[in-house]
Tab-separated table of C-alpha atoms and ligand atoms in Angstrom:
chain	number	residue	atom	x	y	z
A	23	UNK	CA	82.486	99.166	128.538
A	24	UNK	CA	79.938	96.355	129.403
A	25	UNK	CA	81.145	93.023	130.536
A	26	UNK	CA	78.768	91.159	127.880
A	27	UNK	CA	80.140	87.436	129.716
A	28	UNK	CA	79.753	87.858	133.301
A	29	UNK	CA	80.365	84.496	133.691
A	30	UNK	CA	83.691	84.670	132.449
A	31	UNK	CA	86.838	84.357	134.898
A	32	UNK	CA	89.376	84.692	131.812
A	33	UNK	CA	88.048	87.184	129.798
A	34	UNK	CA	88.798	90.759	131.388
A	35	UNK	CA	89.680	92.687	128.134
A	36	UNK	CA	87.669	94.159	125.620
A	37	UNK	CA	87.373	91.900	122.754
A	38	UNK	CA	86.359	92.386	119.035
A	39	UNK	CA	82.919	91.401	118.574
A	40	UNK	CA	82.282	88.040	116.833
A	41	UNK	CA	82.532	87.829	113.333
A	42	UNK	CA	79.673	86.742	111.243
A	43	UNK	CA	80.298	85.458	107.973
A	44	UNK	CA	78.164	85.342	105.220
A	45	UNK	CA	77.347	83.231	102.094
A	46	UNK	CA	80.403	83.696	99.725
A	47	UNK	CA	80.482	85.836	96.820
A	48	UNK	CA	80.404	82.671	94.735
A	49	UNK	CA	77.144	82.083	96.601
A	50	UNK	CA	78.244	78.342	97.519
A	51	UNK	CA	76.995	77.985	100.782
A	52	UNK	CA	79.319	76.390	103.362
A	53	UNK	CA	80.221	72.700	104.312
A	54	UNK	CA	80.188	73.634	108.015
A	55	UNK	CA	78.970	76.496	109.565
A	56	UNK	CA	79.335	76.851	113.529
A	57	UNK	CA	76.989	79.616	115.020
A	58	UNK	CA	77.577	81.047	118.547
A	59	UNK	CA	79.528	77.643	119.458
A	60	UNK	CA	80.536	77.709	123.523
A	61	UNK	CA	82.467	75.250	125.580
A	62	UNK	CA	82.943	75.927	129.115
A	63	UNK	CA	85.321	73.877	131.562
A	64	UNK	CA	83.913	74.886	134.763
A	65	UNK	CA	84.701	78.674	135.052
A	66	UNK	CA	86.856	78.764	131.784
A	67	UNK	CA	84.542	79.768	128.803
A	68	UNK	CA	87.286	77.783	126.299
A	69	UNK	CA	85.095	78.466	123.189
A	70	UNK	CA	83.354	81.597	123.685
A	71	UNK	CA	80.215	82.225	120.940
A	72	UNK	CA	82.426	81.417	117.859
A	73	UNK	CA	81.411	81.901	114.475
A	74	UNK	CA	83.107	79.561	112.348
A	75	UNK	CA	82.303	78.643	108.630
A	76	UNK	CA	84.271	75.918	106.054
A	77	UNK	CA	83.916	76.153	102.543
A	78	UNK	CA	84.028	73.264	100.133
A	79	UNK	CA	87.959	72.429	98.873
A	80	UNK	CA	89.170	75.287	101.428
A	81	UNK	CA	92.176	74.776	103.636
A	82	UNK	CA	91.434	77.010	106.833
A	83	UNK	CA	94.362	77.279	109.398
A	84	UNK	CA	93.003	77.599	113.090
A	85	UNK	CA	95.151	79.875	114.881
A	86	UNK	CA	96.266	81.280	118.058
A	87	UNK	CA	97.933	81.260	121.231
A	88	UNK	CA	98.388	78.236	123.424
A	89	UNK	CA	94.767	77.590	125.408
A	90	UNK	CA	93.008	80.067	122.767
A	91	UNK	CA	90.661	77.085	121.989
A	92	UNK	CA	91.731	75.945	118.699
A	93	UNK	CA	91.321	72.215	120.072
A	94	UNK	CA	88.138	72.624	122.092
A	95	UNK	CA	86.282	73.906	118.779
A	96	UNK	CA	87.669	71.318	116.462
A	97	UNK	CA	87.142	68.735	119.403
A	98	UNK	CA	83.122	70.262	119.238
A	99	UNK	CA	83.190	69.427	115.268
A	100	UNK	CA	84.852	65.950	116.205
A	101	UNK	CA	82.369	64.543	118.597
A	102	UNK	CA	84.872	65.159	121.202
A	103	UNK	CA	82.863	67.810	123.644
A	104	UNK	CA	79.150	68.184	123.176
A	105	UNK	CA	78.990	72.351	122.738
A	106	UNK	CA	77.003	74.159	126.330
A	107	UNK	CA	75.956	76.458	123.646
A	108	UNK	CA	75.300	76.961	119.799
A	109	UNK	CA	74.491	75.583	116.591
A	110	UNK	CA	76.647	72.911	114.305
A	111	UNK	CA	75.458	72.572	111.105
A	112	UNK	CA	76.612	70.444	108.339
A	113	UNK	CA	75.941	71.317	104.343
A	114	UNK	CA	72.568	73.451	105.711
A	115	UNK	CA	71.669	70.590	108.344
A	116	UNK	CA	71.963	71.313	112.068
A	117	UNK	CA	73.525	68.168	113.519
A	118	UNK	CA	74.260	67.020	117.139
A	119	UNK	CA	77.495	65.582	117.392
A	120	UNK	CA	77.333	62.583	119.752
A	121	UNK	CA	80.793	61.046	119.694
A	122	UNK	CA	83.738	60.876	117.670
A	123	UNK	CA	82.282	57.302	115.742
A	124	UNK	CA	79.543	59.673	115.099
A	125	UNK	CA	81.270	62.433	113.373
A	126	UNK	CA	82.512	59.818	111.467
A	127	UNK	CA	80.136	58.715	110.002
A	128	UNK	CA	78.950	62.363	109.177
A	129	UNK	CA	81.968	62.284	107.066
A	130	UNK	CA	84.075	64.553	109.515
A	131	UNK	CA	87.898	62.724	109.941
A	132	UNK	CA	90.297	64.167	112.211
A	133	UNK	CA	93.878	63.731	113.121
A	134	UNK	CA	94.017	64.935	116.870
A	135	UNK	CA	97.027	66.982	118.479
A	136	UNK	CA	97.825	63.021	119.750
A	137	UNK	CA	96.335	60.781	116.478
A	138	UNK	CA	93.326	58.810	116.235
A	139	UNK	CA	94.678	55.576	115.160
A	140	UNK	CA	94.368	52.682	116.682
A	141	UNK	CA	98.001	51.277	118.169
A	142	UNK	CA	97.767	47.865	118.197
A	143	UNK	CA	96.230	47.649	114.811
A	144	UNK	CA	97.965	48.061	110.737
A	145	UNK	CA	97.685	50.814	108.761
A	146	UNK	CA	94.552	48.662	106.350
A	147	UNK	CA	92.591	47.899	109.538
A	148	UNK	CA	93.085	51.487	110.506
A	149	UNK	CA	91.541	52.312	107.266
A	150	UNK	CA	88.899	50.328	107.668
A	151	UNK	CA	88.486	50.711	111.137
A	152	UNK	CA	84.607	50.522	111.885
A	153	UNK	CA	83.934	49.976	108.138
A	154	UNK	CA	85.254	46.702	107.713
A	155	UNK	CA	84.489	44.966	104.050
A	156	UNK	CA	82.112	41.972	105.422
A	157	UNK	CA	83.572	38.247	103.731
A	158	UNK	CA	83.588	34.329	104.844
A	159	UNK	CA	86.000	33.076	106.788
A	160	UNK	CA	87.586	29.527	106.085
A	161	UNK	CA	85.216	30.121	102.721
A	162	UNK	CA	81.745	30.407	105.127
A	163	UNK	CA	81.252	31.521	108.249
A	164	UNK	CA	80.751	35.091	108.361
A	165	UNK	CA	84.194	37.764	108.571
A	166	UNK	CA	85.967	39.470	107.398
A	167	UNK	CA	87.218	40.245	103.294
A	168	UNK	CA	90.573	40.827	104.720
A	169	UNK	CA	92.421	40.429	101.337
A	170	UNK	CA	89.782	42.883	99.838
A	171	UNK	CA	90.542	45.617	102.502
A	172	UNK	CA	94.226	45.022	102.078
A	173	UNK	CA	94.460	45.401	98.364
A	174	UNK	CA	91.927	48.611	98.530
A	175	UNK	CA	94.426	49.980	101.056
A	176	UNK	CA	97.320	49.446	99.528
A	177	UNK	CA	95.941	51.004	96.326
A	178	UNK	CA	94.688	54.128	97.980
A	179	UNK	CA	98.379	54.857	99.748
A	180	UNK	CA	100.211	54.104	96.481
A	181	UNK	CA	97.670	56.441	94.792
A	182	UNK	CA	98.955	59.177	97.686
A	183	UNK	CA	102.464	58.062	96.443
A	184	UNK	CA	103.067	57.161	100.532
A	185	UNK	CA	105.122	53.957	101.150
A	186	UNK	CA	104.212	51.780	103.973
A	187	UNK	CA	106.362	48.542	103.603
A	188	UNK	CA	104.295	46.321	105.965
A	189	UNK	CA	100.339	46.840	105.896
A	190	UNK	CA	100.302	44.561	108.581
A	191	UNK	CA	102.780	46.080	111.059
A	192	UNK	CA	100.929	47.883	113.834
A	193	UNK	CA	100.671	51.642	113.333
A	194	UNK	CA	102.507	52.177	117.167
A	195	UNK	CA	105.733	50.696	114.533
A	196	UNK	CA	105.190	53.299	112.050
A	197	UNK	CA	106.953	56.685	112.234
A	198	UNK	CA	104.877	59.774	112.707
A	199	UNK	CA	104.428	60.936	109.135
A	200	UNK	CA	103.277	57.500	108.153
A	201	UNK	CA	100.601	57.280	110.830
A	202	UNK	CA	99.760	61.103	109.273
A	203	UNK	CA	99.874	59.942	106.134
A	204	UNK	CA	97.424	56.250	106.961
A	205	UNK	CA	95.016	59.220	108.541
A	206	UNK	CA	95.064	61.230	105.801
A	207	UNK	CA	94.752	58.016	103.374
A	208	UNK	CA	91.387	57.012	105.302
A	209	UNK	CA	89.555	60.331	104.455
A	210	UNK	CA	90.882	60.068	101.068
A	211	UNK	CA	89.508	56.683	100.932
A	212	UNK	CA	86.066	57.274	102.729
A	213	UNK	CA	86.255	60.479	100.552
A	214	UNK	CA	85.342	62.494	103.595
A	215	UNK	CA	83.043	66.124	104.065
A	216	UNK	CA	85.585	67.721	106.060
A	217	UNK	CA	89.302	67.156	107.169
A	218	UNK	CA	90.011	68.416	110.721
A	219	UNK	CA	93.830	67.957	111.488
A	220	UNK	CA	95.441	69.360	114.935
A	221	UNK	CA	98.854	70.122	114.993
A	222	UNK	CA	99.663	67.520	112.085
A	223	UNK	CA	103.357	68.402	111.949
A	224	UNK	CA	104.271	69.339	115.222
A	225	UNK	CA	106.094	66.148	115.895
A	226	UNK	CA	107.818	65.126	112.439
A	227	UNK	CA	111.108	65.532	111.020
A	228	UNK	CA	111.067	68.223	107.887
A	229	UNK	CA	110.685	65.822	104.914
A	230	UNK	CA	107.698	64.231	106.843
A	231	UNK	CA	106.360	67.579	107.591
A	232	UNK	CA	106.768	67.770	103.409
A	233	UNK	CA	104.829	65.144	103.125
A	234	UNK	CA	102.024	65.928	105.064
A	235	UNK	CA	102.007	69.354	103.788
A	236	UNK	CA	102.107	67.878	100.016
A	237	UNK	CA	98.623	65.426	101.181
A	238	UNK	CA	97.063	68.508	102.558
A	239	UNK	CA	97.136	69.601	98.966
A	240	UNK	CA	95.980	66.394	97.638
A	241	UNK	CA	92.773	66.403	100.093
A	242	UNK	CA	91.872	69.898	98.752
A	243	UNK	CA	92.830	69.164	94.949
A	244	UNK	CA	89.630	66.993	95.628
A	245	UNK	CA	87.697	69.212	96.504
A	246	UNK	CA	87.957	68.127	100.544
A	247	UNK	CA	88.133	70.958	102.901
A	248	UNK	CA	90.713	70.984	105.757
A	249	UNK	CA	90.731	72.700	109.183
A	250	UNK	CA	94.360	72.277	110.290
A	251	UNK	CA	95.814	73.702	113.609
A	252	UNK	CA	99.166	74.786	113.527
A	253	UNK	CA	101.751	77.239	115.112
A	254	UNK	CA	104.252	77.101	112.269
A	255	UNK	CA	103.735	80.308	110.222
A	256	UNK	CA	105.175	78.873	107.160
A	257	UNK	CA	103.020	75.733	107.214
A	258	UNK	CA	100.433	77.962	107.446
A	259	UNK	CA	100.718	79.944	104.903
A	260	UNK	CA	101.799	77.591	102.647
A	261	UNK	CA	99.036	75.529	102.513
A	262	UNK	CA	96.056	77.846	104.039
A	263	UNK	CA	93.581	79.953	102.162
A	264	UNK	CA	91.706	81.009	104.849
A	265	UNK	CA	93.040	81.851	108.269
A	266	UNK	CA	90.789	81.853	111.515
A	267	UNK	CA	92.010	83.578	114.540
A	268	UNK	CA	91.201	83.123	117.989
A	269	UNK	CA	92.181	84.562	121.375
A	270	UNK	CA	90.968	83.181	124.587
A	271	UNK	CA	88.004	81.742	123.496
A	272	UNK	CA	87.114	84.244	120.931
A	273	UNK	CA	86.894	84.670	117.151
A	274	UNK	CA	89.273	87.921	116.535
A	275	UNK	CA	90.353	87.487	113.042
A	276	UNK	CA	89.048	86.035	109.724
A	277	UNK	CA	91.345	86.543	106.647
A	278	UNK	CA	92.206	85.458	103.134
A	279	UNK	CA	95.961	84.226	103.340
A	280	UNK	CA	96.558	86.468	100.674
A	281	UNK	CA	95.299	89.478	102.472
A	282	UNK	CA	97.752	89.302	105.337
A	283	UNK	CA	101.559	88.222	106.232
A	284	UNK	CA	102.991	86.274	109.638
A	285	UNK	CA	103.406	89.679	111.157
A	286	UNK	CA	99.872	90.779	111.616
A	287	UNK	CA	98.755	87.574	112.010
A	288	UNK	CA	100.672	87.135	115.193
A	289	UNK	CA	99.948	90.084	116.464
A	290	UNK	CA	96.281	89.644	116.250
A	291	UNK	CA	97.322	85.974	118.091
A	292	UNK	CA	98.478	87.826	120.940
A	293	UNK	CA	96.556	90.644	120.948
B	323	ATP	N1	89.408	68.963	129.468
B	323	ATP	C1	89.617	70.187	129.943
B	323	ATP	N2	89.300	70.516	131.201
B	323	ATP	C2	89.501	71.765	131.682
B	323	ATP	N3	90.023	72.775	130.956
B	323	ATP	C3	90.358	72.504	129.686
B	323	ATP	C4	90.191	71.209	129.110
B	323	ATP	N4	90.618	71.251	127.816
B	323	ATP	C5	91.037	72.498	127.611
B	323	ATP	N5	90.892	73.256	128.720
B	323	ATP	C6	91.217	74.680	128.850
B	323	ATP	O1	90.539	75.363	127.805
B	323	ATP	C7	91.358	76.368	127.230
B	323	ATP	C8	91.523	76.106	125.750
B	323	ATP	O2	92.303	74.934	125.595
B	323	ATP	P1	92.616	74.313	124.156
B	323	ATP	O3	93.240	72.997	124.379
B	323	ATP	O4	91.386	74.360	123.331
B	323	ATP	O5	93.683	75.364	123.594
B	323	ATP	P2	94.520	75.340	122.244
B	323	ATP	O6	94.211	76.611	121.521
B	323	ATP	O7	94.309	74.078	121.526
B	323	ATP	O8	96.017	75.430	122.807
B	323	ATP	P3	97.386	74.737	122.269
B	323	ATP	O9	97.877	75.604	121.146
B	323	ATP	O10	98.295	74.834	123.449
B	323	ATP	O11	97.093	73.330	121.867
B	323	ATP	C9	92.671	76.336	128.003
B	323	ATP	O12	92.604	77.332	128.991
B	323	ATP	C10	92.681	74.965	128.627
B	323	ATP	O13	93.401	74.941	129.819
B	324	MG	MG1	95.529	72.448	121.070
């Protein structure tokens, strides 16, 4: 056996080589497509020379172990981490990630493992957050159309059938579903490339979990892809197509949900 990563402290067991996927037999090509994407963290390779595709209106389920690097990669997508290595590339475009705003604005939302909402602020200007509807204040000087933005965001969560009493009430107020749910009502809203979600339900009671589970389906019923992180099996399969596996750093597994059960899955987690 060759040690192919010599800089690697973590990595002392043979792993699976890196899986390389194609264009689909439908010959769409994909909304993302990561090639050979690294993170390192001094001596830690985190992300190790993933392959990593997303096809349009395709929920894929990021898997494995604690510290396998489901959060560095997403956090690579996100803006989070610039990569040390490899290419992003977004619909056929290469594309350097600067910062989270940027990724934005590339039409990439994401729900991190601790939420991306701003506290002090209610669920419309979290909506709007960055992409404020310009309007006169006192009838001219230059603000903000704050009726506008409330009446738009109130119209997209009642679309999404999610009840937030108070627009106004700072997020920090709202329980964890509904800041999920005011999240998930911004991509809707911006009508965004690509969903990235980390561990939306960890924290929520069941019919929360329900709910975010049920706007998962809404967000690929329109045709929006999803990357969502998660360690509950049934989640997973009940709202992935696609599951990506990784283990320490590495891409080990890349299956159609239908192909496989919790079993296997978890033991190619663990290796
Ligand atoms: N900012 C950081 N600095 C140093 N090491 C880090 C940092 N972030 C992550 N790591 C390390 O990188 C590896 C991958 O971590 P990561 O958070 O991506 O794992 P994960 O798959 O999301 O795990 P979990 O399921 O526990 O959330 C771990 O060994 C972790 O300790
Ligand atoms: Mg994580």
């Amino acid at each position: 056996m060759t040690m192919l990563t010599p800089d690697t402290t973590s990595h002392t067991t043979k792993q699976p080589a890196s899986i390389v996927q194609g264009p689909r037999a439908d010959g769409q090509s994909p909304v993302l497509r990561c090639r050979k994407i690294t993170k390192r963290f001094g001596g830690l390779v985190a992300v190790d020379q993933v392959d990593f595709d997303v096809y349009p209106g395709e929920t894929v389920a990021l898997l494995g172990d604690n510290g396998a690097g489901k959060s560095t990669l997403i956090q690579m997508i996100a803006g989070v981490y610039r990569p040390d290595g490899g290419v992003i590339e977004l619909d056929d475009q290469a594309v350097d990630i600067r910062s989270p705003l940027h990724a934005r604005d590339l039409g990439i939302e994401t729900v991190f493992q601790d939420l991306a909402l701003c506290d002090n602020l209610g669920a419309s200007e979290n909506i709007f957050l960055g992409r404020e509807i310009p309007g006169k204040a006192y009838g001219m000087l230059p603000g903000l159309n704050e009726a506008k933005m409330r009446a738009e965001a109130k119209a997209v969560l009642s679309e999404l059938h999610i009840n937030i009493r108070n627009l106004d009430a700072p997020v920090r107020t709202l329980s964890g579903g509904q800041r999920q749910a005011t999240a998930i009502a911004r991509a809707v809203y911006w009508k965004a490339r690509l969903m990235i979600m980390d561990e939306p339900t960890a924290a929520l009671g069941v019919p929360e979990q329900k709910k975010v589970l049920s706007l998962i389906e809404t967000l690929k019923q329109r045709g929006v892809p999803v990357i969502v992180i998660s360690h509950n099996m049934q989640d997973v399969f009940e709202v992935a197509d696609r599951l990506f596996i990784m283990r320490r750093g590495r891409a080990v597994a890349d299956l159609r949900a239908a192909d496989t059960d919790a079993n296997e899955v978890v033991r190619l987690m663990v290796g």
